[in-house]
Coordinates of C-alpha atoms in Angstrom, one line a residue:
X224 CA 7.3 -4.0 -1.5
X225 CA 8.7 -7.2 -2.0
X226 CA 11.8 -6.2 -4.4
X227 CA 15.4 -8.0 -5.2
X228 CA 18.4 -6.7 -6.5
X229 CA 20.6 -9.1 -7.9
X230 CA 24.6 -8.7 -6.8
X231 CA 26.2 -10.3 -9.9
X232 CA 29.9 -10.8 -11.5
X233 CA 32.6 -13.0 -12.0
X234 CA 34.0 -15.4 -9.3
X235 CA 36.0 -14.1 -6.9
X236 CA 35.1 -10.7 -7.5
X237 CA 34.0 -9.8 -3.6
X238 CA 30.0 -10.2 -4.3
X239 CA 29.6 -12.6 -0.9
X240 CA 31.9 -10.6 1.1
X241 CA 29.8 -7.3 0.3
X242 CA 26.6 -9.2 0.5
X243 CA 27.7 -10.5 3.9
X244 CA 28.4 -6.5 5.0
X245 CA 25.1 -5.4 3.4
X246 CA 22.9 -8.3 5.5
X247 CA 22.9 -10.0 8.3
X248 CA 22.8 -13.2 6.6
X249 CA 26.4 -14.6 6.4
X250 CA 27.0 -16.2 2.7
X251 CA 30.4 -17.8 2.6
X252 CA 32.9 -15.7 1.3
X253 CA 36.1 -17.8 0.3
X254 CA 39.3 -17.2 -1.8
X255 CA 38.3 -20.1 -4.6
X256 CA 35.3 -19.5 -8.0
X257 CA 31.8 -20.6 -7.2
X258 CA 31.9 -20.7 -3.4
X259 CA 28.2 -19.4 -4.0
X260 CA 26.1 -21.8 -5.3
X261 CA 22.8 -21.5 -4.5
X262 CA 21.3 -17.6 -3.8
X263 CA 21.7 -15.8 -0.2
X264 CA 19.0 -13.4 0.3
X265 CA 19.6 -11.1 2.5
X266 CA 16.8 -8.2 3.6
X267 CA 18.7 -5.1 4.3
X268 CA 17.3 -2.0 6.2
X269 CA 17.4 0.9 4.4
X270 CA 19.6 3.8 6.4
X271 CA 17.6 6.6 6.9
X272 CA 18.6 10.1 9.6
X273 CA 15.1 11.1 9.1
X274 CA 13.2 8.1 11.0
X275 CA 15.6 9.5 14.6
X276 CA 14.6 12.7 14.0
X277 CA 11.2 12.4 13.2
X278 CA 11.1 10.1 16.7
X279 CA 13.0 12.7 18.8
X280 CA 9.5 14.8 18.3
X281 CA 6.9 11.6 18.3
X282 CA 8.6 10.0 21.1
X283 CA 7.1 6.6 20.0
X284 CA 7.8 3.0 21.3
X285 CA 9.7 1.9 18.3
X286 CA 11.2 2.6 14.7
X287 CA 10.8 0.6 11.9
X288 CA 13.0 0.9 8.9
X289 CA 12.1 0.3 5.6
X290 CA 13.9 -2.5 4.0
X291 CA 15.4 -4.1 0.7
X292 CA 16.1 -7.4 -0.6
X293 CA 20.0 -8.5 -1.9
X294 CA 20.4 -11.9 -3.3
X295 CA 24.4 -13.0 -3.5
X296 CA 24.3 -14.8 -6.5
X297 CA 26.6 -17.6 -8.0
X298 CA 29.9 -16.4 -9.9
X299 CA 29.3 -16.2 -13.8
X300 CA 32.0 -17.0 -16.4
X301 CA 32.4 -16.9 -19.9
X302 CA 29.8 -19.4 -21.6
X303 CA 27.3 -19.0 -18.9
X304 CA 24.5 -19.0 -22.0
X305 CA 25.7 -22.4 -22.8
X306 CA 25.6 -23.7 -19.3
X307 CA 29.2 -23.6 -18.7
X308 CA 30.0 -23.6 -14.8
X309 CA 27.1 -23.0 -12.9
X310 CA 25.2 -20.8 -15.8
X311 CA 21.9 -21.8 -16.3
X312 CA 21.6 -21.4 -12.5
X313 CA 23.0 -18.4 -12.3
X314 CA 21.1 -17.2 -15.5
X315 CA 17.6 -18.3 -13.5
X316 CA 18.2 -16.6 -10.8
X317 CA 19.2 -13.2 -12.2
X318 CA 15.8 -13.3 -14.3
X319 CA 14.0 -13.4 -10.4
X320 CA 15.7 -10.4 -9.5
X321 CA 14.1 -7.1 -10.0
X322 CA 17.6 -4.9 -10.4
X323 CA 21.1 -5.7 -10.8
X324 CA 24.4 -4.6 -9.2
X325 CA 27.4 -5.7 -11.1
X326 CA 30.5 -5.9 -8.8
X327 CA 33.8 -5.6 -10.3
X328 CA 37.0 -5.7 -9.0
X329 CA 39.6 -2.5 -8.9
X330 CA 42.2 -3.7 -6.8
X331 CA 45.9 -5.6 -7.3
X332 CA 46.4 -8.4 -5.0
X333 CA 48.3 -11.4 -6.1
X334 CA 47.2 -13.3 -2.8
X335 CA 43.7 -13.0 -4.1
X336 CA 42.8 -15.5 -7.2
X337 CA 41.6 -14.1 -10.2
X338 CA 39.2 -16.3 -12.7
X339 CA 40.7 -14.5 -15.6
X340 CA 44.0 -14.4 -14.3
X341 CA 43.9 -10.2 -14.3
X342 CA 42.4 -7.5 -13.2
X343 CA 40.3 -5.5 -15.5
X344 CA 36.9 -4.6 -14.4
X345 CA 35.8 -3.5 -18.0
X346 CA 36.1 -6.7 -18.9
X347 CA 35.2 -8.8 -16.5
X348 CA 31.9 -6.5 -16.7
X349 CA 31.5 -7.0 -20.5
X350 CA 31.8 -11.0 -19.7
X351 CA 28.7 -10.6 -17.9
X352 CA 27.3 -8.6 -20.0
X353 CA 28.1 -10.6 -23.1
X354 CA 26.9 -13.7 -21.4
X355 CA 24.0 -12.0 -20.5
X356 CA 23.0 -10.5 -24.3
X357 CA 23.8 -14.1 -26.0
X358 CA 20.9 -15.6 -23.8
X359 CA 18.9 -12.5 -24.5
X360 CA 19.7 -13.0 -27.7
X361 CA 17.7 -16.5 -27.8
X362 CA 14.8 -15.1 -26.1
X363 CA 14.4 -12.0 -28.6
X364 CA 15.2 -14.5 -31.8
X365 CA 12.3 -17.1 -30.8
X366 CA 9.8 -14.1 -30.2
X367 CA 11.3 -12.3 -33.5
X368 CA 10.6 -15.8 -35.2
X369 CA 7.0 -16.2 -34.3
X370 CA 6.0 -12.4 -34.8
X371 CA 7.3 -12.9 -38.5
X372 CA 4.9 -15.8 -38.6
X373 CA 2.0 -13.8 -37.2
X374 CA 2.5 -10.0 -39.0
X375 CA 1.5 -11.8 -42.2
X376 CA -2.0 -11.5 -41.1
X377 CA -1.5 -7.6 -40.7
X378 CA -1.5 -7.9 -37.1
X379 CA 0.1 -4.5 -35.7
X380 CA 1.3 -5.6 -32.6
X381 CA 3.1 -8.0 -34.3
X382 CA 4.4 -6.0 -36.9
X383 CA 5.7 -3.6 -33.7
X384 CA 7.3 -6.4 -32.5
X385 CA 9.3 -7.5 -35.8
X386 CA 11.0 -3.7 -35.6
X387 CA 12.0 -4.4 -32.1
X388 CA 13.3 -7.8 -32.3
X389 CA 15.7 -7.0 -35.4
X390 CA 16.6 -3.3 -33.8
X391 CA 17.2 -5.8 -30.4
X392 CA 19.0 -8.7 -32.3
X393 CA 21.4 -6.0 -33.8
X394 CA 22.1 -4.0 -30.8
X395 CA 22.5 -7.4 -28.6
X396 CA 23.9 -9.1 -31.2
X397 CA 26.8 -6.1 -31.0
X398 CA 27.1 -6.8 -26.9
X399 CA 25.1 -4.2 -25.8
X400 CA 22.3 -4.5 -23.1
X401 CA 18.9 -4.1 -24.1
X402 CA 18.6 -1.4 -21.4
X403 CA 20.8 0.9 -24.1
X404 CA 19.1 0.3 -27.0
X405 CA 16.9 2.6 -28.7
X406 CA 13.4 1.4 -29.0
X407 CA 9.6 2.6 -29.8
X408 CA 8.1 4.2 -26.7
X409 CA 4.5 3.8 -26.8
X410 CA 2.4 1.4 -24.7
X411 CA 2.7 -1.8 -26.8
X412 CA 6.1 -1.3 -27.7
X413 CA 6.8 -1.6 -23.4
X414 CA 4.6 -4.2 -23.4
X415 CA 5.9 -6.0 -25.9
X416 CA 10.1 -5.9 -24.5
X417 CA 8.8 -6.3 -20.8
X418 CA 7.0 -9.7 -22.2
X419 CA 10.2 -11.1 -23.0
X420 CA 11.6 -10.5 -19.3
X421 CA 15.2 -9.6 -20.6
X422 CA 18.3 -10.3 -18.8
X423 CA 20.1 -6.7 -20.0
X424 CA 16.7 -5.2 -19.9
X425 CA 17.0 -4.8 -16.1
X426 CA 18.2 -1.4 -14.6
X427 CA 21.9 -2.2 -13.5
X428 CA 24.6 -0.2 -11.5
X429 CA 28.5 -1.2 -10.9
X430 CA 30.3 -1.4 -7.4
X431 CA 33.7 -1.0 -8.0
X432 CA 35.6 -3.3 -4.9
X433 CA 39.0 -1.1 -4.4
X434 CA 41.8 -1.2 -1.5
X435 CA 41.5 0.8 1.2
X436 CA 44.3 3.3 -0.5
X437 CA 42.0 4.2 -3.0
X438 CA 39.2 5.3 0.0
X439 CA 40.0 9.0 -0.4
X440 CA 41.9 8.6 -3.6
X441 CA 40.1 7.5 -6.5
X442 CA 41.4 9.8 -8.9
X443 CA 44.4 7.6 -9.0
X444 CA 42.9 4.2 -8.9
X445 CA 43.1 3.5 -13.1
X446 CA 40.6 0.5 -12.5
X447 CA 37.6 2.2 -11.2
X448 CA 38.0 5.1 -13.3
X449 CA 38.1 3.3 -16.4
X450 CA 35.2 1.3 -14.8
X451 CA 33.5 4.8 -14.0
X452 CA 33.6 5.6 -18.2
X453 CA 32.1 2.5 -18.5
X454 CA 29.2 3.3 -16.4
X455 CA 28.9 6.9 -18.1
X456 CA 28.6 5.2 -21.5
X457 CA 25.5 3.2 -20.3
X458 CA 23.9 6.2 -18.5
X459 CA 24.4 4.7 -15.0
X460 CA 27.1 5.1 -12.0
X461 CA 29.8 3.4 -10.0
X462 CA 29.3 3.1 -6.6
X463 CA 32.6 2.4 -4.7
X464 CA 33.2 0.4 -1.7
X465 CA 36.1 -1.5 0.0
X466 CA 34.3 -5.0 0.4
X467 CA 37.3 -5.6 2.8
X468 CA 36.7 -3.2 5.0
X469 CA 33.0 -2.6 4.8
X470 CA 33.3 -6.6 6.6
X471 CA 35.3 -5.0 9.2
X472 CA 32.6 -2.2 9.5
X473 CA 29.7 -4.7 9.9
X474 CA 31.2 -6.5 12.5
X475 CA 31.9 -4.0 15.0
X476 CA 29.5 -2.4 17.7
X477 CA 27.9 0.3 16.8
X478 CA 28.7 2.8 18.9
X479 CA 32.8 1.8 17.8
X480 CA 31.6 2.7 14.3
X481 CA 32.3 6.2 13.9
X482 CA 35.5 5.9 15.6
X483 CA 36.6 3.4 13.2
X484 CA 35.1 4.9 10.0
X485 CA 37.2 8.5 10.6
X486 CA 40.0 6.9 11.0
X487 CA 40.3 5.4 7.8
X488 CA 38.9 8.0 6.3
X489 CA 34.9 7.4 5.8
X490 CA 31.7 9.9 6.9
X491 CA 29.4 6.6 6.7
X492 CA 29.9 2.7 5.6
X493 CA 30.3 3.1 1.7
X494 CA 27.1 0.2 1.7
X495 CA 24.7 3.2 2.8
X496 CA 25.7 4.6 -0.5
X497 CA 24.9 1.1 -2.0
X498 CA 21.9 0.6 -0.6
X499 CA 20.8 4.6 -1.6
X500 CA 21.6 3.5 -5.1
X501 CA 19.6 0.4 -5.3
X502 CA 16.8 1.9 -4.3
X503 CA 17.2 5.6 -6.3
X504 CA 17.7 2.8 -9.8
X505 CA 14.2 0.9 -8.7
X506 CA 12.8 4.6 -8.5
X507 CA 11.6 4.6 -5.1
X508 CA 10.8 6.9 -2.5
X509 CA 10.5 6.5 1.2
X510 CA 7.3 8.0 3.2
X511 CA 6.4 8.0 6.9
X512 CA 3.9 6.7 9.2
X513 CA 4.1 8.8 12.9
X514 CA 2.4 7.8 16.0
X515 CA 3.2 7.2 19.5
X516 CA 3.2 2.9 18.3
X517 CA 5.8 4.0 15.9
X518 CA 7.8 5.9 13.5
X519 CA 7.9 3.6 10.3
X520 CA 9.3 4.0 6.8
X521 CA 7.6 2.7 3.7
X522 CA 8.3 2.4 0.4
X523 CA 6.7 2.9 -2.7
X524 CA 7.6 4.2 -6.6
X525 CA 8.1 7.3 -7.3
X526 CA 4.9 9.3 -9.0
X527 CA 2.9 7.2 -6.9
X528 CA -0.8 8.4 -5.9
X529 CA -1.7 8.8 -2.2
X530 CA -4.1 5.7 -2.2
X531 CA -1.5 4.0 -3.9
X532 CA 0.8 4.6 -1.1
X533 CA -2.2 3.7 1.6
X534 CA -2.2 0.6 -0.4
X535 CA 1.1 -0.3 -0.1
X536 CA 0.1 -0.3 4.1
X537 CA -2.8 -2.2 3.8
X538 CA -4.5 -3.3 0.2
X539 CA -8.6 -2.3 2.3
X540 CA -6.6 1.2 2.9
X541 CA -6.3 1.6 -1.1
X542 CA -10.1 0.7 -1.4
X543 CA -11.0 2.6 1.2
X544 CA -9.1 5.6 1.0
X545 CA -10.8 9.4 1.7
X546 CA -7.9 11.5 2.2
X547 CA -4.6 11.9 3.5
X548 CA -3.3 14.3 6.2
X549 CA 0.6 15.3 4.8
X550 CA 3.4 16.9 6.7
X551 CA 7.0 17.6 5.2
X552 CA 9.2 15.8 7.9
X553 CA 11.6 18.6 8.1
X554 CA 8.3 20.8 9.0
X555 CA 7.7 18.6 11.5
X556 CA 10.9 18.4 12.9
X557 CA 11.5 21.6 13.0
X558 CA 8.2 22.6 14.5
X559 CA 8.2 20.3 17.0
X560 CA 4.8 18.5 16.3
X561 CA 1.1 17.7 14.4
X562 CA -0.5 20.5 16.1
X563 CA 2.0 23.1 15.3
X564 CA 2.3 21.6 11.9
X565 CA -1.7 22.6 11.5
X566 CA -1.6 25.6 13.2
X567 CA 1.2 26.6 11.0
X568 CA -0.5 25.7 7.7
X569 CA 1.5 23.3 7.2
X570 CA -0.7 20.2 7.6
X571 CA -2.4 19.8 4.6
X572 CA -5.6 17.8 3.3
X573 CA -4.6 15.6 0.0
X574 CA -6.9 13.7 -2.1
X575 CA -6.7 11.1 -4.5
X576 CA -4.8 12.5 -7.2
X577 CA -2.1 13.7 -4.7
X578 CA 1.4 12.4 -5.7
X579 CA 4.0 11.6 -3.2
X580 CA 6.7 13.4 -2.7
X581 CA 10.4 11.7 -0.6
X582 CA 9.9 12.6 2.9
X583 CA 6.2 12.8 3.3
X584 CA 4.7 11.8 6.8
X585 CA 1.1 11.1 6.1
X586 CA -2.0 10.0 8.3
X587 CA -4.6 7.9 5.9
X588 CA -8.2 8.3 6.2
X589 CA -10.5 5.8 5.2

């Protein structure tokens, strides 16, 4: 599944230097506003124990993780809606993205510049976010203007969308994303906001950059805990992660990781968590393919169908589907393989209307 998430904020913030750890691509990362210009994309493996342990039993040739796009985009500052630095750019590329992480800074540093000249995450997030509901605010205003035009015919649809343009010209209008607001639920009403591809409409979580003193003590960094309310306020989380050292992280062997990350502190690179987080606020689930070729990971929403899930494999194995043969990977970890799986009843024969569950390993008939 191709899908993006965004990694957005001010200038300066640490967005290239955590988009840098996250990927393999190398976006420059320097100490001066818009050192990002055009997009980086970066695809990023998805960690995942299971796929090791599910090999340990297959014994296959290779394992494939499953994988998500990041795109490091351009530093935003106030007036972005009006074009100011590089905002219709930036503005563009955000609508492409399927998600967004906001980054935020939670760390003092006087060596490192600062576009507003302090450090306050809540508002360098509500920047964004303003910058984001003004240009929203356009979008919802030219479609409010023509359903007006078109509900004096008595058209429904367009009388729905006249109470969700004033109830989203109100609640944008007050700074608030669209993703807060309170709206109609039924078909055409989801229709009618998703038409409008809205900026603040797009599921969002924060990564709060902090020092590496703040690794095992975030009770006492007042930055990402005022950031963490924030986040509670908008039904979402914080992730945090020391862009810093995360860099560090990335750059050394892998077998010098876990050295490195109990010495300062950390069970795993705080991007795992990251990357866990972009993929639980796209609602996705991970399932497994097992054969002696490979162990493979694949990715597809949550309350999806088992054809669906064949489909996202091949589209033919969508058509073509007849059934699928489903194992819980720690069943068949734990009993060693297929046969004992089936033996065990714990091999079992799905159908169409099967819906996939995290952490299914599935053979598709068709």
């Amino acid at each position: 599944m191709a899908l993006s998430i965004g990694i957005v904020g001010l200038p300066n913030v640490g967005k290239s230097t955590l988009f840098n750890s996250l990927s393999s691509a190398k976006a420059e990362a320097a100490n001066y506003p818009f050192c990002t210009i055009e997009p980086n994309v970066g695809v990023v493996m998805v960690p995942d124990v299971r796929l090791e342990k599910i090999d340990a039993v297959v014994h296959s040739e290779r394992i494939v993780p499953t994988a998500i796009n990041f795109v490091d985009i351009a530093g935003l500052v106030r007036g972005a809606s009006k074009g100011e630095g590089l905002g219709n750019q930036f503005l563009s590329h955000i609508r492409e993205a399927n998600a967004i992480v906001q980054v935020a800074r939670c760390f003092e540093d006087p060596n490192v510049v600062h576009v507003e000249n302090k450090v306050d995450p809540v508002a360098d997030v509500m920047t964004v976010t303003t910058e984001l509901c003004l240009k929203d605010l356009e979008t919802v205003q030219k479609r409010l203007d023509r359903a007006r035009k078109m509900a004096k015919g008595n058209d429904p649809k367009e009388k729905l969308a006249c109470e969700i343009g004033e109830a989203l010209t109100k609640h944008l209008d007050g700074g608030k994303p669209a993703r807060t607001a309170s709206l109609p639920n039924s078909v055409d009403a989801v229709a009618i906001v998703r038409e409008m591809h809205l900026l603040t409409a797009k599921p969002t979580f924060y990564v709060a950059n902090i020092d590496e003193a703040s690794i095992s003590n975030l009770g006492n960094n007042r930055h990402y805990q005022a950031l963490e309310q924030l986040a509670e306020s908008e039904s979402t989380f914080v992730v945090p992660v020391c862009a810093a050292l995360e860099s560090q992280i990335a750059e050394l062997d892998p077998k010098d990781r876990p050295e490195f990350l109990e010495s300062v502190g950390l069970k795993e690179p705080g991007l795992h968590a990251v990357i866990r987080a972009g993929y639980k606020l796209l609602g996705l689930l991970t399932f497994f393919t097992a054969g002696k070729p490979e162990v493979r990971a694949w990715t597809t929403k949550v309350g999806a169908k088992a054809p669906q899930a064949a489909g996202v494999i091949h589209t033919d194995f969508e058509k073509g589907f007849i059934k699928a043969e489903v194992m819980w990977w720690e069943d068949l970890v734990t009993l060693g393989s297929e046969a004992k799986c089936r033996d065990a009843g714990k091999l079992a024969i799905e159908g169409k209307e099967y819906v996939m569950r995290d952490g299914d390993v599935v053979h598709f008939r068709v």
